[in-house]
Coordinates of C-alpha atoms (C1' of nucleotides) in Angstrom, one line a residue:
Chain A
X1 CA 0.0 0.0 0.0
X2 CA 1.4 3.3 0.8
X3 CA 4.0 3.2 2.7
X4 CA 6.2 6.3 1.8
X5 CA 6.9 9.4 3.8
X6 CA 7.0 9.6 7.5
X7 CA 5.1 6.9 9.9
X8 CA 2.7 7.6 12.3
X9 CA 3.7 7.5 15.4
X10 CA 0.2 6.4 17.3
X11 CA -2.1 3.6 17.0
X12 CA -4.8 4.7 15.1
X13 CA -7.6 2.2 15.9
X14 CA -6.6 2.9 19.7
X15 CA -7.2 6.6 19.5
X16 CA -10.3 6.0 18.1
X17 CA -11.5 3.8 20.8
X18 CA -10.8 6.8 23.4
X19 CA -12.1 9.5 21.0
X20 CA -14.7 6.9 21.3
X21 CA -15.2 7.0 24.9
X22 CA -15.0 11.1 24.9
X23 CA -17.9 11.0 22.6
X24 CA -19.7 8.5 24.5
X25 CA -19.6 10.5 27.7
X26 CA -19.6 14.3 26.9
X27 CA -21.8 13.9 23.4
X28 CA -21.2 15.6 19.8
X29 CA -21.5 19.3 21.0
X30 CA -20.1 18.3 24.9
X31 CA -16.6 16.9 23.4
X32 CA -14.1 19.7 22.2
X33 CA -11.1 19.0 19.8
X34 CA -9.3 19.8 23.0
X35 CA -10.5 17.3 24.8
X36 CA -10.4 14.4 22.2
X37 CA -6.9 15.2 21.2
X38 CA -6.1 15.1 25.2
X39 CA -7.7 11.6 25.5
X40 CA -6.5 10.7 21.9
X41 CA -2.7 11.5 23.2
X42 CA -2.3 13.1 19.9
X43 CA -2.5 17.5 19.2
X44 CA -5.0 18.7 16.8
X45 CA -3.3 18.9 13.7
X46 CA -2.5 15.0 13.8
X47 CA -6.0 14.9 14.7
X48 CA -7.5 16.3 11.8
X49 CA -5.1 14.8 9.0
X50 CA -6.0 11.7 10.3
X51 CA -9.6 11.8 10.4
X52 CA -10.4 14.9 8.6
X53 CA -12.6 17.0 10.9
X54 CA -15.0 16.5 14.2
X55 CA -17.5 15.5 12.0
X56 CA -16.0 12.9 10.6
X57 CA -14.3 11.8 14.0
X58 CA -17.5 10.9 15.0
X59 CA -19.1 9.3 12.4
X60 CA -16.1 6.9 12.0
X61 CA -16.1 7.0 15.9
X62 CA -20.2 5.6 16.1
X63 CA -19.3 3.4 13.4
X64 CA -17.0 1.9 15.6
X65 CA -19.1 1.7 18.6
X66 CA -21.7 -0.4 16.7
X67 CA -19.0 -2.7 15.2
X68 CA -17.5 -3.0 18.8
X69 CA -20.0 -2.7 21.4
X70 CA -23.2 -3.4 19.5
X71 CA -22.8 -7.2 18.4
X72 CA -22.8 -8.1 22.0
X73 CA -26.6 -7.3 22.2
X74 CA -27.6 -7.1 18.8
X75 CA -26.5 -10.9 18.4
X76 CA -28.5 -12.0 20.4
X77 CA -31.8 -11.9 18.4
X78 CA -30.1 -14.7 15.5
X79 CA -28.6 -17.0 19.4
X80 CA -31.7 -17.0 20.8
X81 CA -33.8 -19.8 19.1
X82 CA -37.1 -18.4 19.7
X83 CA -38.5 -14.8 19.0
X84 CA -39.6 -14.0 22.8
X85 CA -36.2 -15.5 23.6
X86 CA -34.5 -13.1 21.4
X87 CA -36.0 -9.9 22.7
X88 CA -35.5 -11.1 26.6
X89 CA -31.7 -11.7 25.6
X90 CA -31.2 -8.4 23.8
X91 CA -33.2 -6.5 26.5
X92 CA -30.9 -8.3 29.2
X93 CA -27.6 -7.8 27.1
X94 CA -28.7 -4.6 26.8
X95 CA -29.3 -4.0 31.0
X96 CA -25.8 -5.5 31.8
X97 CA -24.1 -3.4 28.5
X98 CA -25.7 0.4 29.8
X99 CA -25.0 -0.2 33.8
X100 CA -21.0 -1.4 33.4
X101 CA -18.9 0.6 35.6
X102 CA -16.0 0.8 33.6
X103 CA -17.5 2.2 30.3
X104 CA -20.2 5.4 30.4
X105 CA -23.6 4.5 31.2
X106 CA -25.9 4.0 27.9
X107 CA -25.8 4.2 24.2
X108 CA -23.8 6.4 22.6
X109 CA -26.1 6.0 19.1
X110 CA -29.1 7.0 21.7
X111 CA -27.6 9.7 23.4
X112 CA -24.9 11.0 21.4
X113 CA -26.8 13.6 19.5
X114 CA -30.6 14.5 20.9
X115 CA -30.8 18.3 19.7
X116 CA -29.4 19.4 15.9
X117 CA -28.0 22.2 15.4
X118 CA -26.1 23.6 12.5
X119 CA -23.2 22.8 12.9
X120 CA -24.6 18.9 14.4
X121 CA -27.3 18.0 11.4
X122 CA -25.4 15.5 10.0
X123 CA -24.5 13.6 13.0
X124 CA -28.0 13.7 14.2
X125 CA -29.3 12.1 10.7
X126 CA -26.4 9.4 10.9
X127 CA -27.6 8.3 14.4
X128 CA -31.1 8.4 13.3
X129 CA -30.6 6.1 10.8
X130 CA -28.5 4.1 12.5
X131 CA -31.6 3.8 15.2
X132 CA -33.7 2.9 12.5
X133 CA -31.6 0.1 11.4
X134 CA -32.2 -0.9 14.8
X135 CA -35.8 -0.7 15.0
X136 CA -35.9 -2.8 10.8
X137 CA -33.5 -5.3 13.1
X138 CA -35.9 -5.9 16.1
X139 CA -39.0 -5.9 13.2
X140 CA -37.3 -8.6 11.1
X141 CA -36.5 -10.9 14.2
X142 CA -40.5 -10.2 14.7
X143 CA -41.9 -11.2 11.5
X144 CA -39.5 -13.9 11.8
X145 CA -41.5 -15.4 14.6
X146 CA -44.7 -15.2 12.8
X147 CA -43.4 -17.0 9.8
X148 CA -42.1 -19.8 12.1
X149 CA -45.5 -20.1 13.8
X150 CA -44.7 -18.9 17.0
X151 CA -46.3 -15.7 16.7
X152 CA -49.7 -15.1 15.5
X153 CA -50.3 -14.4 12.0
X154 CA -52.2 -10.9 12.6
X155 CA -49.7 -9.7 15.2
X156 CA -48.1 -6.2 14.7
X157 CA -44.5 -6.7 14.4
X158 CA -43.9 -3.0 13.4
X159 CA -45.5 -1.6 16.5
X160 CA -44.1 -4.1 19.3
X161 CA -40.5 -3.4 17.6
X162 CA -41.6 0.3 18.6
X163 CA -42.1 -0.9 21.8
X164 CA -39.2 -2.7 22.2
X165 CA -36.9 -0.3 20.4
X166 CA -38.4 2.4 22.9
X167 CA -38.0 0.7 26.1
X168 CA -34.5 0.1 25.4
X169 CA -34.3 4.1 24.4
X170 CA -35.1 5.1 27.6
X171 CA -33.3 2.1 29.3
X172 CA -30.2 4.4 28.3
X173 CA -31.6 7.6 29.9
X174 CA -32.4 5.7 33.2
X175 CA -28.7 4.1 32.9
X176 CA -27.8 7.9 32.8
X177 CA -29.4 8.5 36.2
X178 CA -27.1 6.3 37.7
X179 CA -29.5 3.2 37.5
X180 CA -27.9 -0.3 38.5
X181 CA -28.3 -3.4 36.1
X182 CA -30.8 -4.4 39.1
X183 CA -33.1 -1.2 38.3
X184 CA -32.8 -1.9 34.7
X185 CA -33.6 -5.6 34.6
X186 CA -37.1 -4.3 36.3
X187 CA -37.8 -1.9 32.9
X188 CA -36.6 -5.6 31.4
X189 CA -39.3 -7.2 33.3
X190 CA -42.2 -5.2 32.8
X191 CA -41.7 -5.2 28.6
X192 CA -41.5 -9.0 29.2
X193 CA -44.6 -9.0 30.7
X194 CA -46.3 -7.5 27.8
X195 CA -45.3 -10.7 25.3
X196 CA -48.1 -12.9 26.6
X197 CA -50.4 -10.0 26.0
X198 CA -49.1 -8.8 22.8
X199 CA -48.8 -12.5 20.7
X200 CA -52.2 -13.3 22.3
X201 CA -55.5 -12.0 21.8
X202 CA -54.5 -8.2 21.5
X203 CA -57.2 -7.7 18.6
X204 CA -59.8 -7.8 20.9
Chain B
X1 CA -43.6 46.8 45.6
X2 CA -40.2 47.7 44.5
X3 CA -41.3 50.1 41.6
X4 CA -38.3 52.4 42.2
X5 CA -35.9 52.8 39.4
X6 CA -37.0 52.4 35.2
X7 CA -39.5 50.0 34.4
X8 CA -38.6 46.8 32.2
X9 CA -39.7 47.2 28.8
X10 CA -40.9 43.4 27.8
X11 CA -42.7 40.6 30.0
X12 CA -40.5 38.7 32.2
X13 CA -42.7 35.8 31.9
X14 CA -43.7 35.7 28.1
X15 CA -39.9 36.2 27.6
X16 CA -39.0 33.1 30.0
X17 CA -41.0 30.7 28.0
X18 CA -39.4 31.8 24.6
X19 CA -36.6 31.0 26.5
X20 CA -37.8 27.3 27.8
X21 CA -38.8 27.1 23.6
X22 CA -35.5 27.5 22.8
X23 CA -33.7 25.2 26.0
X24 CA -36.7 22.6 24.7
X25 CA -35.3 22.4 21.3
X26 CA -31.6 23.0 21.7
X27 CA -30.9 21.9 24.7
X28 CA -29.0 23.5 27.4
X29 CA -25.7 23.2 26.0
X30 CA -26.9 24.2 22.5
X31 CA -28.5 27.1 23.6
X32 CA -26.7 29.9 23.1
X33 CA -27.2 33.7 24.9
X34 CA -27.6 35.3 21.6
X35 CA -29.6 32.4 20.6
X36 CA -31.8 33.1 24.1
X37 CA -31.8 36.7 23.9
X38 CA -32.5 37.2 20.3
X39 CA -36.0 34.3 20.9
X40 CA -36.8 36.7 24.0
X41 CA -36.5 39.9 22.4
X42 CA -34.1 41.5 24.3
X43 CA -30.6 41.9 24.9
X44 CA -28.2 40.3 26.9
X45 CA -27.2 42.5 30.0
X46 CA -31.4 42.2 30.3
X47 CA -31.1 39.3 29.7
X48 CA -28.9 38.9 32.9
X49 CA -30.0 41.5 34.9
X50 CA -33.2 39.6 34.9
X51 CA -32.5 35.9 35.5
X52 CA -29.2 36.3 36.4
X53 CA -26.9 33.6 34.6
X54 CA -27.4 31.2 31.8
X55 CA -27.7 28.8 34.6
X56 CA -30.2 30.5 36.6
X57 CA -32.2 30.8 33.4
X58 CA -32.4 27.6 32.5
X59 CA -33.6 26.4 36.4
X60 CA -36.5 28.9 35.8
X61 CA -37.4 27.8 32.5
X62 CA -37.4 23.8 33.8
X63 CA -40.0 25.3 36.6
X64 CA -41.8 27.3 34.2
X65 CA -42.4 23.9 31.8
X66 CA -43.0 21.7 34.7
X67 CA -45.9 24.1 35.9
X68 CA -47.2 24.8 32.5
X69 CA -46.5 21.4 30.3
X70 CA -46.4 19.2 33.0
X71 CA -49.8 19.1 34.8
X72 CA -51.4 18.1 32.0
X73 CA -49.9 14.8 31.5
X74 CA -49.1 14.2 35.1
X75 CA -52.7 15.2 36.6
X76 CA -53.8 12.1 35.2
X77 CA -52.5 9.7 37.7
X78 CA -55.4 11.9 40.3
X79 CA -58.4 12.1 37.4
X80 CA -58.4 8.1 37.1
X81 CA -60.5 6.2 38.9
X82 CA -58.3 3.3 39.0
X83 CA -54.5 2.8 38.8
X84 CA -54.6 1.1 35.2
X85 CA -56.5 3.6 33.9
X86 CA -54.3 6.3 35.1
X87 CA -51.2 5.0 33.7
X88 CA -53.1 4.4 30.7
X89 CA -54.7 8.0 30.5
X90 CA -51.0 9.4 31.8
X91 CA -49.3 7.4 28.5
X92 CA -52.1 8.6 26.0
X93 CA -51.3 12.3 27.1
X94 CA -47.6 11.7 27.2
X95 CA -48.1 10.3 23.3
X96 CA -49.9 13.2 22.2
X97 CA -48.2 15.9 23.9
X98 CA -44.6 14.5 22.8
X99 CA -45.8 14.3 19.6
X100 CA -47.7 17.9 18.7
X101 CA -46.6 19.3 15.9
X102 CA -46.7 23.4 17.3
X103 CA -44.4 22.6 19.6
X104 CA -40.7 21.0 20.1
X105 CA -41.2 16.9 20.6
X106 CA -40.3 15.2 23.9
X107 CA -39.8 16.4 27.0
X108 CA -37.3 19.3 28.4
X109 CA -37.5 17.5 31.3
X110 CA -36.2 14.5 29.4
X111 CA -33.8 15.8 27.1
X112 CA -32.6 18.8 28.2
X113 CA -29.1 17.8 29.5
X114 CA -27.8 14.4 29.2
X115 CA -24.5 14.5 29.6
X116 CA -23.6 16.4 32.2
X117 CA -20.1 18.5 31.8
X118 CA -18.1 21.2 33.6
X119 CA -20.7 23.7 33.0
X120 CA -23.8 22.1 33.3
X121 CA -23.2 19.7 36.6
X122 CA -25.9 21.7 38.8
X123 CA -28.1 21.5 35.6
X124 CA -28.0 17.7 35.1
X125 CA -28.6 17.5 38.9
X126 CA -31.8 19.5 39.1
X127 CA -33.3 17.7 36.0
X128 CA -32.2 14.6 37.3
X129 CA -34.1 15.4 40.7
X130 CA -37.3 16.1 38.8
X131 CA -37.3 12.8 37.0
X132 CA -36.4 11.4 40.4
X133 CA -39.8 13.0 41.3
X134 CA -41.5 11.6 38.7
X135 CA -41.1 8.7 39.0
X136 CA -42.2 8.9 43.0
X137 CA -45.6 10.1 41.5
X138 CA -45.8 7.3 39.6
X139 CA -44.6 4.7 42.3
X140 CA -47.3 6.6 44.3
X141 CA -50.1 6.1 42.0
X142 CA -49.3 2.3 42.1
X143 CA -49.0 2.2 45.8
X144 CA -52.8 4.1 46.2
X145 CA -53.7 0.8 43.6
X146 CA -52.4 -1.5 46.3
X147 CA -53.4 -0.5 48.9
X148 CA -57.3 0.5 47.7
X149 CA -56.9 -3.4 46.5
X150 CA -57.0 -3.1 43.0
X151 CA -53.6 -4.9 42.7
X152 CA -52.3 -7.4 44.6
X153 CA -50.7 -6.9 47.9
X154 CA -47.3 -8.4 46.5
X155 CA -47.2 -5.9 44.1
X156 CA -43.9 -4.3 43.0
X157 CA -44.8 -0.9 42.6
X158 CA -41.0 0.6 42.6
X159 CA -40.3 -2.0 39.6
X160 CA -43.5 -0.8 37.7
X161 CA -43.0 2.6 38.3
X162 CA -39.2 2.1 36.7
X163 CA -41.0 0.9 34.0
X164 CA -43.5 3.1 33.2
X165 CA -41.1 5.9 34.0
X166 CA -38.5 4.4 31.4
X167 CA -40.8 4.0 28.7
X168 CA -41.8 7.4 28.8
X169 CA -38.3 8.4 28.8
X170 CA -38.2 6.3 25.2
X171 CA -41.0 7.9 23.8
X172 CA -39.3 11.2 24.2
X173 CA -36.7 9.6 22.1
X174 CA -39.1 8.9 19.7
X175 CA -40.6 11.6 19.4
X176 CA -37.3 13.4 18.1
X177 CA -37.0 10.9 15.7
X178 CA -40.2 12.2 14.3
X179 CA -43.0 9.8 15.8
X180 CA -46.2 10.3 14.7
X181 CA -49.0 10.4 17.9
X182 CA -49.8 7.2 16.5
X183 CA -46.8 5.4 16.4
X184 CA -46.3 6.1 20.1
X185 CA -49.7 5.0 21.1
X186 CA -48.1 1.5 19.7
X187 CA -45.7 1.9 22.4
X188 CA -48.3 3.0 24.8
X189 CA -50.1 -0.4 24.1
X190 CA -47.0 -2.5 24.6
X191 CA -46.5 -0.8 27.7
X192 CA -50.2 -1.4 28.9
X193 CA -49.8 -4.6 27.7
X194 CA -47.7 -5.6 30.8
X195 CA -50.5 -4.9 33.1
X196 CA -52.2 -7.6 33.2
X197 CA -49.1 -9.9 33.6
X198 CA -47.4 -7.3 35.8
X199 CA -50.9 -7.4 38.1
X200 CA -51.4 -10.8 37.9
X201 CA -49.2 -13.7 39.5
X202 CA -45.7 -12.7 38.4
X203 CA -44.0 -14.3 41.3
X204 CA -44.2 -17.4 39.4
Chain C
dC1 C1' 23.2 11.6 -1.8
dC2 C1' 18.6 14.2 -2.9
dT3 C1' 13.8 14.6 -3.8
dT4 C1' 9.2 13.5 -2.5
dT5 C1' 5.9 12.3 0.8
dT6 C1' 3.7 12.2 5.1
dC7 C1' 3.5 13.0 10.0
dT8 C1' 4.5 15.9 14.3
dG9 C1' 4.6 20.0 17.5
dT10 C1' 4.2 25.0 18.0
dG11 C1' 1.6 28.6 17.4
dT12 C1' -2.2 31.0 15.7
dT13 C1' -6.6 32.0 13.0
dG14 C1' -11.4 34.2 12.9
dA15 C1' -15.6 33.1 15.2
dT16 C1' -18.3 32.4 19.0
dC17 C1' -18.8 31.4 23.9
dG18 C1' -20.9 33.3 28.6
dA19 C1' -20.7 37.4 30.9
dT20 C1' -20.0 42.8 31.7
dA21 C1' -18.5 48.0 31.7
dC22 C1' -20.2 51.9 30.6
dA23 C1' -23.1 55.7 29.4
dT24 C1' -27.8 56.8 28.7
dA25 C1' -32.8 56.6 29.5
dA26 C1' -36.8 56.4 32.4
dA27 C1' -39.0 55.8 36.5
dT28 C1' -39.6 57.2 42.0
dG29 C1' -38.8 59.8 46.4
dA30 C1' -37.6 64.0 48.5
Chain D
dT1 C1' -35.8 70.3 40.6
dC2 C1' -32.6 66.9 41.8
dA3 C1' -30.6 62.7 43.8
dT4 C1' -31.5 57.8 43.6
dT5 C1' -32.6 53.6 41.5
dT6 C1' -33.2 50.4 37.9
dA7 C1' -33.4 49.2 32.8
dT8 C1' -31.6 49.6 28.2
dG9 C1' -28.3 49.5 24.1
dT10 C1' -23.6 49.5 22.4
dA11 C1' -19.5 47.7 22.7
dT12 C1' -16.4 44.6 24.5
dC13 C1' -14.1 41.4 27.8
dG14 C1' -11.0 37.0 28.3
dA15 C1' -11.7 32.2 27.2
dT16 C1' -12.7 28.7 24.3
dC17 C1' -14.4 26.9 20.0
dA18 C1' -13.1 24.2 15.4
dA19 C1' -9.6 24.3 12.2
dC20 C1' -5.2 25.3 10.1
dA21 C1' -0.2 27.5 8.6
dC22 C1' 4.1 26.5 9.0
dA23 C1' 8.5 24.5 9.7
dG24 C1' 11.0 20.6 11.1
dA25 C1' 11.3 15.5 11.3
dA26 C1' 11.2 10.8 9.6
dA27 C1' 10.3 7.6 6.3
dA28 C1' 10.6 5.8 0.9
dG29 C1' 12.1 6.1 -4.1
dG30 C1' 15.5 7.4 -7.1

DNA sequence: CCTTTTCTGTGTTGATCGATACATAAATGA
DNA sequence: TCATTTATGTATCGATCAACACAGAAAAGG
């Protein structure tokens, strides 16, 4: 490849992972350059030639996240052998993933972005699509159970994907309030307890 | 009164809630004093001669919604007759006033600070106290159920409460995504979905 | 060797941030 | 009338923002 002119001197897969984190804790607007190069060991101007701008820091940073921290829940809806299966091991993947003390609290594709700005439009649209692709994942897993026969044939995949996408939206705003993996296994709990309801009778 | 001195020229209260408009949609961070001032119709040093600090602002304009936008959702939990029906009633206004179209979606409440920096420390702690309330209205509610005997004596009201509380949170979510009322209602009926299950024998 | 290419560190750019100094204007009390 | 008090508009403060100019350093190709 190319090789020529002078190496760099820092890891660059590693200073993602901590511009990562910076993101992940402060948000888009709430991380400056200053403190991503800081945590990235790196000054600005090695910053920006090697990823261009904030912008694209943290696009190629959430990209990361969801190739890093996302399988680990997001798998679970293909290991689990049974659509209600799934969703209780992606909501409990999800209630140990937000509440580990080593690593901020919640999602960064969740909270990373909430209000767009100018200067933030693009990043908001990238998470919102990348939210999206969760929700079409949860749906598919859905409709999946309907076609195996374990869910009814007139039940709404769409709208309990909603609900399930939602719960775990606001599963990272609890985790922000300092919520234990206890307290979030409750929230897990009481969307549980809406599956015999929801692939029963619910037309009536 | 104190009607010594020049009178102010606009109305301090009319001006606070362009304020709150503003926090609502930008957030605290995002919110800039020019942005505030130029919403309010006034300049800055009125700006601070009135409220004080950005800061100060901001804690007024999080009373001022709570007292203007909350009671209508939260009065529910008092105008039902029975617990279910005032989550349910508490939900459906949550859905609809996330979700109107005049006005920012989600809550300030919700969104207004996440991720709580240098700055905005105090600021994350006073929203996070007033979701901590709540969420104590809603354990309440649950409690009156209990104890009136619409739900069993085992009943874990904290647990539903989280629950209830952390799907709202969601919906605010989902409402800046652009939900439709009608797309949260279908997370409204996933989460009244639970009741039955969550009422019923789920010691099991 | 020398040229080319790319990265690093210092220093700085114009813009914007939250917050005020200051002079003037408009009210009250004496 | 005049001193006091408070509000207003202009203009600006130092700090920080995202981004970059520039020169020196470290590699490869020739």
């Amino acid at each position: 490849m190319s090789e020529r002119g002078r190496p760099r001197t820092f890891d660059r897969t590693a200073a993602l992972r901590r511009a990562m984190d910076v993101f992940w804790v402060k948000g888009y607007e709430g991380a400056s350059i200053s403190d991503l190069a800081t945590a990235m060991g790196i000054n600005s101007p090695s910053l920006y030639a090697a990823y261009g701008s904030k912008e694209a820091l943290f696009l190629e940073a959430t990209d990361f996240y969801s190739r890093v921290e996302g399988p680990d829940i997001w798998l679970a809806l293909e290991e689990a052998p049974t659509a209600r299966e799934a969703i209780e091991l992606f909501l409990t993947r999800t209630a140990k993933a937000y509440s580990q003390a080593d690593r901020p609290q919640g999602c960064l594709i969740t909270l990373g972005a909430l209000h767009q700005d100018s200067t933030s439009g693009l990043i908001c649209a990238d998470l919102r699509r990348r939210r999206a692709e969760n929700h079409s994942a949860l749906q598919k897993r859905l409709e999946r159970g309907v076609a195996e026969g374990e869910l009814p044939i007139d039940f709404d995949s769409r709208a309990a994907a909603t609900f399930f996408a939602t719960v775990q939206h606001g599963m990272s705003i609890q985790a922000r309030d300092g919520a234990s993996c206890t307290a979030l296994m409750a929230t897990v709990a009481g969307a549980m307890a809406a599956w015999h309801t929801l692939a029963g009778v619910e037309k009536a």
